[in-house]
Amino acid sequence: MNEQEKDRKPGRHISRRILLGGAATAAVVLLKSSYGQVVQKAITQAELKISDPTKVLGPPPGEVGTRSKFEKPVKKTSDTSSRTPLQDLFGTITPSDLHYERHHAGVPVIDPNNYSLTIHGMVDKPLTFSLADLKRFPSVTRIFFLECSGNYRSGKETMTPQEICGLTSQSEWTGVMLSTLFREVGVKPKASWFLAEGSDAAVMTRSVPVSKGWEDAMIAYAQNGEAIRPEQGYPARLLLPGWEGNTSVKWLRRIELSDQPWMTREETSKYTEGVKDGKIRQFSFVMDARSIVTYPAYPQQIQKGWMEIRGIAWSGRGKIYKVEISTDGGRTWNTAKLQDPVLDKAHTAFRYLWEWKGGEAEILSRAIDETGYVQPTMKQLKEARGEDMGGYHLNPVTSWLVQRDGRVLFKPEN
Ligand SMILES: Nc1nc2c(c(=O)[nH]1)N[C@H]1C(S)=C(S)[C@@H](COP(=O)(O)O)O[C@H]1N2
Ligand SMILES: [Mo]
């Protein structure tokens, strides 16, 4: 028995940490002083001696809640992005502080009192809206995922779901439909494109077909029940459900209507991808269907017996229709159970009961959306788009290899 197991033995209430006299704060207790005042005192594990929570008054409520100190999900960061720990999450809403981030020039600080959004160009009545103006319009609340079109990594066996495809997250967004603002300014019938411009140091700009503006684009000022986070575009951002994350311009300050696209940097030198015969595809907005098993996955080690294979599936084209699971490397497929509600353009949780009897296994998931689109393998992607397809819009089926000892490794595609 190792040290940890010993600590978990019933009847053994004193942790190793206490025996070692660890000085970390164990609890905050409230004591009544001799004058009747309630005073707070932080006590250490060593002072506490016992780990029975029924014997100590717990800390009082705080102004903001905290995560259990035993849970430490973290984003994996680089200088320009951070990735959601998909393997640590349950359900489908990403806690706001774990939402992936992608900034081309950092997170700007914007005073909501100085914020404005101007809509001009091919409109009857150019207007500038303050944040308060935006909040006065009829609001909408909607759940959908965001995903960077560069959301794919591979190359080694020791990769987690977060490392492979953590550039996707899901929130409940609240804001005003862009169509509401389009009516307010009177978008001219001839206008077929609009430019969305951010007020970060990148002054990010993207051209978007006006039809998306009429259909389901929104200007969001809230995320998961509170003001949108600075990292997500505070105080307001454009959101284009199901489209590549880059088009959902954050810190949105300007929308201009026109009858042609602007050919900005983000839609010419970036966010384009090779297709066959040396051709380049541009304005590839829609995120195709994808899924990933988040349990079991690297770096977990499984035990023999029954378990729930779990994961998420999503599609920018609509609802997830079906998720299929294979545990034999793709020879046979079984239908996973989808967790209700299955929403349009939203992460959808799936589960599949499986008994691991020992021995090697290869677990795969494959998403099929309501349009009939089937998540491809890397081989199929290469066949369809050629070897020079670049790094955007890669949504291959992900495989996990279960070793004889139960360790799970990622199987890099080739
Ligand atoms: N103004 C502005 N908008 C932006 C970006 C940016 O750098 N500046 N990054 C884009 C990219 S590439 C993505 S994938 C998403 C990321 O949104 P998130 O950071 O809220 O996850 O925002 C997009 N909108
Ligand atoms: Mo992105």
CSV table of C-alpha atoms and ligand atoms in Angstrom, one decimal:
chain,number,residue,atom,x,y,z
A,1,MET,CA,0.0,0.0,0.0
A,2,ASN,CA,1.4,3.4,-0.9
A,3,GLU,CA,1.3,6.5,1.3
A,4,GLN,CA,-1.8,7.9,-0.5
A,5,GLU,CA,-3.8,4.7,0.0
A,6,LYS,CA,-2.9,4.5,3.6
A,7,ASP,CA,-4.3,8.0,4.0
A,8,ARG,CA,-7.5,7.0,2.5
A,9,LYS,CA,-8.0,3.9,4.8
A,10,PRO,CA,-11.2,4.2,6.8
A,11,GLY,CA,-10.6,5.3,10.4
A,12,ARG,CA,-7.4,7.1,9.5
A,13,HIS,CA,-8.4,10.8,9.8
A,14,ILE,CA,-5.0,12.4,10.1
A,15,SER,CA,-3.5,13.0,6.8
A,16,ARG,CA,0.1,12.7,6.0
A,17,ARG,CA,0.3,16.5,5.6
A,18,ILE,CA,-0.8,16.9,9.3
A,19,LEU,CA,1.8,14.4,10.5
A,20,LEU,CA,4.4,16.4,8.6
A,21,GLY,CA,3.1,19.5,10.3
A,22,GLY,CA,2.1,21.3,7.1
A,23,ALA,CA,1.4,24.9,7.7
A,24,ALA,CA,-1.2,25.4,5.0
A,25,THR,CA,-4.4,27.0,6.0
A,26,ALA,CA,-6.9,24.2,6.6
A,27,ALA,CA,-10.1,26.2,7.5
A,28,VAL,CA,-11.3,29.5,8.7
A,29,VAL,CA,-13.1,29.1,12.0
A,30,LEU,CA,-15.4,31.6,13.7
A,31,LEU,CA,-14.7,32.1,17.4
A,32,LYS,CA,-16.8,34.0,19.9
A,33,SER,CA,-14.5,36.3,21.8
A,34,SER,CA,-15.0,37.0,25.4
A,35,TYR,CA,-16.8,40.3,24.4
A,36,GLY,CA,-19.3,38.3,22.3
A,37,GLN,CA,-17.7,39.5,19.0
A,38,VAL,CA,-17.4,36.9,16.3
A,39,VAL,CA,-13.8,36.8,15.1
A,40,GLN,CA,-12.4,34.9,12.2
A,41,LYS,CA,-9.3,32.8,12.7
A,42,ALA,CA,-7.5,30.8,10.1
A,43,ILE,CA,-6.2,27.6,11.5
A,44,THR,CA,-3.7,25.2,10.1
A,45,GLN,CA,-4.0,21.5,9.5
A,46,ALA,CA,-1.6,21.0,12.3
A,47,GLU,CA,-3.8,22.9,14.7
A,48,LEU,CA,-6.9,21.3,13.4
A,49,LYS,CA,-5.6,17.7,14.2
A,50,ILE,CA,-8.9,16.3,13.0
A,51,SER,CA,-10.2,16.2,9.5
A,52,ASP,CA,-13.9,15.6,10.5
A,53,PRO,CA,-15.8,18.5,8.9
A,54,THR,CA,-18.7,18.0,11.3
A,55,LYS,CA,-16.4,19.2,14.2
A,56,VAL,CA,-15.5,22.6,12.9
A,57,LEU,CA,-17.5,25.6,11.9
A,58,GLY,CA,-16.8,26.3,8.2
A,59,PRO,CA,-15.8,29.6,6.7
A,60,PRO,CA,-18.6,32.2,6.2
A,61,PRO,CA,-20.0,33.0,2.7
A,62,GLY,CA,-17.7,35.1,0.5
A,63,GLU,CA,-18.5,37.8,-2.0
A,64,VAL,CA,-17.6,35.5,-4.8
A,65,GLY,CA,-17.5,31.8,-4.8
A,66,THR,CA,-14.4,29.7,-5.3
A,67,ARG,CA,-13.6,26.3,-6.8
A,68,SER,CA,-12.8,23.5,-4.4
A,69,LYS,CA,-9.1,23.7,-3.5
A,70,PHE,CA,-9.0,20.0,-4.6
A,71,GLU,CA,-10.0,20.9,-8.1
A,72,LYS,CA,-7.5,22.6,-10.3
A,73,PRO,CA,-8.7,22.7,-13.9
A,74,VAL,CA,-6.5,25.1,-15.9
A,75,LYS,CA,-6.2,26.5,-19.3
A,76,LYS,CA,-3.1,25.7,-21.3
A,77,THR,CA,-1.6,29.0,-22.4
A,78,SER,CA,0.7,30.3,-25.0
A,79,ASP,CA,1.4,34.0,-25.8
A,80,THR,CA,-1.5,34.2,-28.1
A,81,SER,CA,-4.1,31.6,-27.0
A,82,SER,CA,-5.3,29.5,-24.2
A,83,ARG,CA,-7.1,26.1,-24.4
A,84,THR,CA,-10.1,24.8,-22.5
A,85,PRO,CA,-9.4,21.6,-20.4
A,86,LEU,CA,-12.1,19.6,-22.1
A,87,GLN,CA,-11.2,16.5,-20.1
A,88,ASP,CA,-11.9,18.2,-16.8
A,89,LEU,CA,-15.4,19.4,-17.6
A,90,PHE,CA,-18.9,18.0,-17.3
A,91,GLY,CA,-22.0,18.8,-19.3
A,92,THR,CA,-21.7,21.4,-22.0
A,93,ILE,CA,-21.3,24.9,-20.5
A,94,THR,CA,-17.7,26.0,-20.2
A,95,PRO,CA,-17.1,27.8,-16.9
A,96,SER,CA,-16.3,31.4,-18.1
A,97,ASP,CA,-12.8,31.4,-16.6
A,98,LEU,CA,-12.0,28.3,-18.5
A,99,HIS,CA,-13.2,29.6,-21.9
A,100,TYR,CA,-10.5,29.3,-24.5
A,101,GLU,CA,-8.9,32.6,-25.6
A,102,ARG,CA,-7.4,33.7,-28.8
A,103,HIS,CA,-6.1,37.3,-29.0
A,104,HIS,CA,-4.1,38.7,-31.9
A,105,ALA,CA,-2.9,41.7,-29.8
A,106,GLY,CA,-3.8,40.9,-26.2
A,107,VAL,CA,-6.9,41.9,-24.2
A,108,PRO,CA,-7.7,45.6,-24.4
A,109,VAL,CA,-9.2,47.5,-21.4
A,110,ILE,CA,-12.4,49.2,-22.4
A,111,ASP,CA,-14.3,51.5,-20.2
A,112,PRO,CA,-18.0,50.6,-20.8
A,113,ASN,CA,-18.9,54.2,-20.3
A,114,ASN,CA,-16.8,55.2,-23.3
A,115,TYR,CA,-17.8,52.2,-25.4
A,116,SER,CA,-19.7,52.7,-28.6
A,117,LEU,CA,-20.7,50.7,-31.7
A,118,THR,CA,-21.1,52.6,-35.0
A,119,ILE,CA,-23.1,51.1,-37.9
A,120,HIS,CA,-22.6,53.0,-41.2
A,121,GLY,CA,-22.0,52.5,-44.9
A,122,MET,CA,-24.9,51.3,-47.1
A,123,VAL,CA,-27.6,52.2,-44.6
A,124,ASP,CA,-30.4,54.8,-44.5
A,125,LYS,CA,-29.4,56.2,-41.1
A,126,PRO,CA,-25.9,55.7,-39.7
A,127,LEU,CA,-26.1,55.4,-36.0
A,128,THR,CA,-23.7,55.1,-33.0
A,129,PHE,CA,-25.0,53.0,-30.1
A,130,SER,CA,-23.7,53.2,-26.5
A,131,LEU,CA,-23.6,50.1,-24.4
A,132,ALA,CA,-26.8,51.3,-22.6
A,133,ASP,CA,-28.4,51.7,-26.0
A,134,LEU,CA,-27.6,48.1,-27.0
A,135,LYS,CA,-29.1,46.9,-23.7
A,136,ARG,CA,-32.4,48.8,-24.3
A,137,PHE,CA,-33.2,46.7,-27.4
A,138,PRO,CA,-35.1,43.4,-27.0
A,139,SER,CA,-32.5,40.9,-25.8
A,140,VAL,CA,-31.9,37.3,-26.7
A,141,THR,CA,-30.2,34.5,-24.8
A,142,ARG,CA,-28.7,31.5,-26.6
A,143,ILE,CA,-26.3,28.7,-26.1
A,144,PHE,CA,-23.7,28.0,-28.8
A,145,PHE,CA,-20.1,27.0,-29.1
A,146,LEU,CA,-17.2,29.0,-30.4
A,147,GLU,CA,-14.3,27.3,-32.1
A,148,CYS,CA,-11.1,28.6,-33.6
A,149,SER,CA,-10.7,27.3,-37.1
A,150,GLY,CA,-7.0,26.5,-36.2
A,151,ASN,CA,-8.3,24.0,-33.5
A,152,TYR,CA,-6.2,21.0,-34.3
A,153,ARG,CA,-2.9,19.7,-33.0
A,154,SER,CA,-1.3,16.3,-33.3
A,155,GLY,CA,2.1,14.8,-33.4
A,156,LYS,CA,2.7,12.8,-30.3
A,157,GLU,CA,1.0,10.1,-28.2
A,158,THR,CA,1.1,12.1,-25.0
A,159,MET,CA,-1.6,14.7,-25.9
A,160,THR,CA,-4.8,15.5,-23.9
A,161,PRO,CA,-8.1,16.5,-25.5
A,162,GLN,CA,-7.2,20.0,-24.4
A,163,GLU,CA,-4.0,19.9,-26.4
A,164,ILE,CA,-5.6,18.3,-29.4
A,165,CYS,CA,-8.7,20.5,-29.7
A,166,GLY,CA,-9.1,22.8,-26.7
A,167,LEU,CA,-9.7,25.9,-28.8
A,168,THR,CA,-13.5,25.4,-28.5
A,169,SER,CA,-15.8,26.3,-25.6
A,170,GLN,CA,-19.4,26.9,-25.0
A,171,SER,CA,-21.4,29.6,-23.2
A,172,GLU,CA,-24.8,31.0,-22.8
A,173,TRP,CA,-24.7,34.3,-24.5
A,174,THR,CA,-27.0,37.3,-24.1
A,175,GLY,CA,-27.2,40.3,-26.3
A,176,VAL,CA,-29.1,41.9,-29.1
A,177,MET,CA,-29.7,40.3,-32.5
A,178,LEU,CA,-27.7,42.1,-35.2
A,179,SER,CA,-30.9,42.0,-37.4
A,180,THR,CA,-32.6,44.3,-34.8
A,181,LEU,CA,-29.8,46.9,-35.3
A,182,PHE,CA,-29.9,46.3,-39.1
A,183,ARG,CA,-33.6,47.3,-39.0
A,184,GLU,CA,-32.8,50.3,-36.8
A,185,VAL,CA,-30.2,51.7,-39.3
A,186,GLY,CA,-32.1,50.6,-42.3
A,187,VAL,CA,-29.6,48.4,-44.2
A,188,LYS,CA,-30.0,49.0,-47.9
A,189,PRO,CA,-31.2,46.1,-50.1
A,190,LYS,CA,-28.0,46.4,-52.2
A,191,ALA,CA,-25.7,45.8,-49.2
A,192,SER,CA,-24.4,42.2,-49.3
A,193,TRP,CA,-21.4,42.3,-47.0
A,194,PHE,CA,-20.6,44.0,-43.7
A,195,LEU,CA,-17.2,44.6,-42.1
A,196,ALA,CA,-16.8,44.0,-38.4
A,197,GLU,CA,-14.0,45.9,-36.6
A,198,GLY,CA,-12.6,45.3,-33.2
A,199,SER,CA,-11.0,48.0,-30.9
A,200,ASP,CA,-8.1,45.9,-29.8
A,201,ALA,CA,-4.5,46.8,-30.8
A,202,ALA,CA,-5.0,44.3,-33.7
A,203,VAL,CA,-8.0,46.3,-34.9
A,204,MET,CA,-9.3,43.0,-36.2
A,205,THR,CA,-11.5,43.2,-39.2
A,206,ARG,CA,-13.5,40.6,-41.1
A,207,SER,CA,-16.0,40.7,-43.9
A,208,VAL,CA,-19.2,38.9,-43.3
A,209,PRO,CA,-22.2,38.2,-45.7
A,210,VAL,CA,-25.2,40.3,-44.7
A,211,SER,CA,-27.3,37.2,-44.8
A,212,LYS,CA,-25.6,36.0,-41.7
A,213,GLY,CA,-26.5,39.3,-40.0
A,214,TRP,CA,-30.2,38.8,-40.8
A,215,GLU,CA,-30.1,35.1,-39.9
A,216,ASP,CA,-28.6,34.6,-36.4
A,217,ALA,CA,-25.7,37.0,-35.7
A,218,MET,CA,-25.8,38.7,-32.4
A,219,ILE,CA,-24.0,41.4,-30.5
A,220,ALA,CA,-23.3,39.8,-27.0
A,221,TYR,CA,-22.8,41.8,-23.9
A,222,ALA,CA,-23.3,38.9,-21.4
A,223,GLN,CA,-21.9,35.4,-21.0
A,224,ASN,CA,-23.1,32.7,-18.6
A,225,GLY,CA,-25.3,35.1,-16.7
A,226,GLU,CA,-22.8,38.0,-16.1
A,227,ALA,CA,-21.2,40.7,-18.2
A,228,ILE,CA,-19.1,39.2,-20.9
A,229,ARG,CA,-15.5,38.7,-19.8
A,230,PRO,CA,-12.7,41.0,-21.0
A,231,GLU,CA,-11.0,37.9,-22.6
A,232,GLN,CA,-14.3,37.3,-24.6
A,233,GLY,CA,-14.7,40.8,-25.8
A,234,TYR,CA,-16.0,43.1,-23.0
A,235,PRO,CA,-18.1,45.1,-23.2
A,236,ALA,CA,-19.6,43.7,-26.5
A,237,ARG,CA,-18.6,41.4,-29.3
A,238,LEU,CA,-20.0,40.0,-32.5
A,239,LEU,CA,-21.0,36.3,-32.4
A,240,LEU,CA,-21.7,34.3,-35.5
A,241,PRO,CA,-23.1,30.9,-34.4
A,242,GLY,CA,-21.3,28.0,-36.0
A,243,TRP,CA,-18.8,30.0,-37.9
A,244,GLU,CA,-15.1,30.1,-37.5
A,245,GLY,CA,-14.2,31.8,-34.2
A,246,ASN,CA,-12.1,34.5,-36.0
A,247,THR,CA,-15.3,36.0,-37.5
A,248,SER,CA,-16.8,36.6,-34.1
A,249,VAL,CA,-15.0,40.0,-33.7
A,250,LYS,CA,-14.4,40.9,-30.0
A,251,TRP,CA,-14.5,44.4,-28.6
A,252,LEU,CA,-16.6,45.3,-31.5
A,253,ARG,CA,-16.6,49.1,-32.3
A,254,ARG,CA,-17.7,49.4,-36.0
A,255,ILE,CA,-19.9,47.7,-38.6
A,256,GLU,CA,-19.8,49.0,-42.1
A,257,LEU,CA,-22.2,47.8,-44.9
A,258,SER,CA,-21.1,47.4,-48.5
A,259,ASP,CA,-21.8,45.4,-51.6
A,260,GLN,CA,-18.4,43.6,-51.6
A,261,PRO,CA,-16.0,42.1,-49.1
A,262,TRP,CA,-13.0,44.1,-47.9
A,263,MET,CA,-10.3,41.4,-48.4
A,264,THR,CA,-8.7,42.1,-45.0
A,265,ARG,CA,-5.6,40.4,-43.8
A,266,GLU,CA,-7.6,37.8,-41.8
A,267,GLU,CA,-9.4,36.7,-45.0
A,268,THR,CA,-6.6,36.7,-47.5
A,269,SER,CA,-3.2,35.9,-45.9
A,270,LYS,CA,-4.8,34.1,-43.0
A,271,TYR,CA,-7.9,31.9,-42.5
A,272,THR,CA,-7.8,30.5,-46.0
A,273,GLU,CA,-6.9,26.9,-46.8
A,274,GLY,CA,-5.5,24.8,-49.6
A,275,VAL,CA,-7.9,22.6,-51.5
A,276,LYS,CA,-7.0,20.4,-54.4
A,277,ASP,CA,-5.0,21.4,-57.5
A,278,GLY,CA,-3.1,24.3,-55.9
A,279,LYS,CA,-6.3,26.2,-55.2
A,280,ILE,CA,-7.0,28.2,-52.1
A,281,ARG,CA,-10.3,28.3,-50.4
A,282,GLN,CA,-11.4,31.7,-49.0
A,283,PHE,CA,-14.4,32.6,-46.7
A,284,SER,CA,-14.7,29.1,-45.4
A,285,PHE,CA,-16.9,30.2,-42.6
A,286,VAL,CA,-18.8,27.2,-41.3
A,287,MET,CA,-17.2,24.9,-38.8
A,288,ASP,CA,-17.8,21.3,-39.8
A,289,ALA,CA,-19.0,18.5,-37.4
A,290,ARG,CA,-16.6,17.1,-35.0
A,291,SER,CA,-16.4,15.0,-31.8
A,292,ILE,CA,-13.9,14.0,-29.3
A,293,VAL,CA,-13.9,11.4,-26.5
A,294,THR,CA,-12.8,13.1,-23.3
A,295,TYR,CA,-13.0,10.0,-21.2
A,296,PRO,CA,-11.1,7.8,-21.4
A,297,ALA,CA,-8.3,9.8,-22.9
A,298,TYR,CA,-4.6,10.6,-22.2
A,299,PRO,CA,-3.3,10.8,-19.5
A,300,GLN,CA,-5.9,8.5,-17.8
A,301,GLN,CA,-5.4,4.9,-16.9
A,302,ILE,CA,-8.6,2.8,-16.9
A,303,GLN,CA,-9.5,-0.3,-14.8
A,304,LYS,CA,-11.2,-3.4,-16.1
A,305,GLY,CA,-14.9,-3.4,-16.1
A,306,TRP,CA,-17.8,-1.2,-17.1
A,307,MET,CA,-17.3,2.5,-17.7
A,308,GLU,CA,-18.9,5.3,-19.6
A,309,ILE,CA,-17.1,6.5,-22.6
A,310,ARG,CA,-17.8,10.3,-22.6
A,311,GLY,CA,-17.3,13.2,-24.9
A,312,ILE,CA,-18.7,16.1,-26.8
A,313,ALA,CA,-19.8,16.6,-30.4
A,314,TRP,CA,-20.7,19.7,-32.3
A,315,SER,CA,-21.4,21.1,-35.7
A,316,GLY,CA,-21.5,24.6,-37.1
A,317,ARG,CA,-24.1,23.4,-39.7
A,318,GLY,CA,-26.8,22.6,-37.2
A,319,LYS,CA,-27.7,20.0,-34.6
A,320,ILE,CA,-25.8,16.8,-33.9
A,321,TYR,CA,-27.9,14.0,-35.3
A,322,LYS,CA,-25.8,11.0,-34.1
A,323,VAL,CA,-22.5,10.1,-32.5
A,324,GLU,CA,-21.0,6.7,-33.2
A,325,ILE,CA,-18.4,5.0,-31.1
A,326,SER,CA,-15.9,2.3,-32.0
A,327,THR,CA,-13.8,0.5,-29.5
A,328,ASP,CA,-12.1,-1.8,-32.1
A,329,GLY,CA,-10.3,0.8,-34.2
A,330,GLY,CA,-13.2,1.5,-36.5
A,331,ARG,CA,-14.2,-2.0,-37.5
A,332,THR,CA,-17.6,-1.8,-35.8
A,333,TRP,CA,-19.6,1.2,-34.7
A,334,ASN,CA,-22.2,1.7,-32.0
A,335,THR,CA,-24.6,4.6,-31.4
A,336,ALA,CA,-23.9,6.7,-28.4
A,337,LYS,CA,-26.6,8.3,-26.2
A,338,LEU,CA,-26.9,12.0,-26.7
A,339,GLN,CA,-27.7,14.2,-23.7
A,340,ASP,CA,-30.7,16.4,-24.1
A,341,PRO,CA,-31.2,19.1,-25.0
A,342,VAL,CA,-29.5,18.7,-28.4
A,343,LEU,CA,-29.1,22.3,-29.5
A,344,ASP,CA,-28.4,23.9,-32.8
A,345,LYS,CA,-24.7,24.7,-33.3
A,346,ALA,CA,-23.9,23.6,-29.8
A,347,HIS,CA,-21.6,21.2,-27.9
A,348,THR,CA,-23.6,18.1,-27.3
A,349,ALA,CA,-22.6,15.6,-24.6
A,350,PHE,CA,-22.6,11.9,-25.5
A,351,ARG,CA,-22.0,8.7,-23.6
A,352,TYR,CA,-21.6,5.1,-24.4
A,353,LEU,CA,-21.4,2.2,-21.9
A,354,TRP,CA,-18.4,-0.1,-22.4
A,355,GLU,CA,-16.9,-3.0,-20.7
A,356,TRP,CA,-13.1,-3.1,-20.9
A,357,LYS,CA,-12.1,-6.7,-20.5
A,358,GLY,CA,-8.4,-6.0,-20.7
A,359,GLY,CA,-6.2,-6.1,-23.8
A,360,GLU,CA,-5.5,-3.5,-26.3
A,361,ALA,CA,-8.4,-1.4,-27.6
A,362,GLU,CA,-8.8,1.6,-29.9
A,363,ILE,CA,-11.6,4.1,-29.1
A,364,LEU,CA,-13.0,6.4,-31.7
A,365,SER,CA,-15.9,8.8,-32.0
A,366,ARG,CA,-17.6,10.0,-35.2
A,367,ALA,CA,-20.1,12.8,-35.3
A,368,ILE,CA,-22.9,13.1,-37.9
A,369,ASP,CA,-25.0,16.2,-38.0
A,370,GLU,CA,-28.5,16.9,-39.2
A,371,THR,CA,-27.4,17.8,-42.6
A,372,GLY,CA,-25.9,14.3,-43.0
A,373,TYR,CA,-22.3,15.5,-42.8
A,374,VAL,CA,-20.1,12.8,-41.4
A,375,GLN,CA,-16.9,13.7,-39.4
A,376,PRO,CA,-14.1,12.5,-41.7
A,377,THR,CA,-10.9,10.7,-40.9
A,378,MET,CA,-7.6,12.4,-41.6
A,379,LYS,CA,-7.2,10.2,-44.6
A,380,GLN,CA,-10.5,11.3,-46.0
A,381,LEU,CA,-9.7,14.9,-45.3
A,382,LYS,CA,-6.4,14.6,-47.2
A,383,GLU,CA,-8.2,12.8,-50.1
A,384,ALA,CA,-10.8,15.6,-50.3
A,385,ARG,CA,-8.5,18.6,-49.9
A,386,GLY,CA,-5.1,17.4,-51.0
A,387,GLU,CA,-1.8,17.3,-49.0
A,388,ASP,CA,-1.4,21.1,-48.8
A,389,MET,CA,-4.6,21.8,-46.9
A,390,GLY,CA,-2.8,23.8,-44.3
A,391,GLY,CA,-3.8,24.1,-40.6
A,392,TYR,CA,-7.4,25.4,-40.7
A,393,HIS,CA,-10.6,23.5,-40.6
A,394,LEU,CA,-9.2,20.2,-39.6
A,395,ASN,CA,-11.8,18.1,-37.8
A,396,PRO,CA,-10.5,14.5,-38.1
A,397,VAL,CA,-11.8,11.6,-36.0
A,398,THR,CA,-9.7,11.3,-32.9
A,399,SER,CA,-8.4,7.8,-31.8
A,400,TRP,CA,-7.4,6.8,-28.3
A,401,LEU,CA,-5.3,3.7,-27.8
A,402,VAL,CA,-5.9,1.7,-24.6
A,403,GLN,CA,-2.7,-0.2,-23.6
A,404,ARG,CA,-2.7,-3.6,-21.9
A,405,ASP,CA,-2.0,-1.9,-18.5
A,406,GLY,CA,-5.0,0.5,-19.0
A,407,ARG,CA,-3.0,3.6,-19.9
A,408,VAL,CA,-4.6,5.6,-22.7
A,409,LEU,CA,-2.5,7.2,-25.4
A,410,PHE,CA,-3.5,9.5,-28.3
A,411,LYS,CA,-3.0,8.0,-31.7
A,412,PRO,CA,-1.7,10.8,-34.0
A,413,GLU,CA,-3.3,10.7,-37.4
A,414,ASN,CA,-1.3,10.4,-40.5
B,1,LIG,N1,-11.0,42.1,-32.0
B,1,LIG,C1,-10.6,40.8,-32.0
B,1,LIG,N2,-11.5,39.9,-32.2
B,1,LIG,C2,-11.2,38.6,-32.2
B,1,LIG,C3,-9.9,38.1,-32.1
B,1,LIG,C4,-8.9,39.2,-31.9
B,1,LIG,O1,-7.7,38.9,-31.7
B,1,LIG,N3,-9.3,40.5,-31.8
B,1,LIG,N4,-9.6,36.8,-32.2
B,1,LIG,C5,-10.5,36.0,-33.0
B,1,LIG,C6,-10.2,34.6,-33.0
B,1,LIG,S1,-9.0,34.1,-34.0
B,1,LIG,C7,-11.0,33.7,-32.3
B,1,LIG,S2,-10.8,32.1,-32.5
B,1,LIG,C8,-12.0,34.2,-31.4
B,1,LIG,C9,-11.7,33.7,-30.0
B,1,LIG,O2,-12.7,34.1,-29.1
B,1,LIG,P1,-12.4,33.9,-27.5
B,1,LIG,O3,-11.1,34.5,-27.2
B,1,LIG,O4,-13.6,34.6,-26.8
B,1,LIG,O5,-12.5,32.4,-27.3
B,1,LIG,O6,-12.2,35.6,-31.4
B,1,LIG,C10,-11.9,36.2,-32.6
B,1,LIG,N5,-12.2,37.6,-32.5
B,2,MO,MO,-9.1,31.7,-34.1
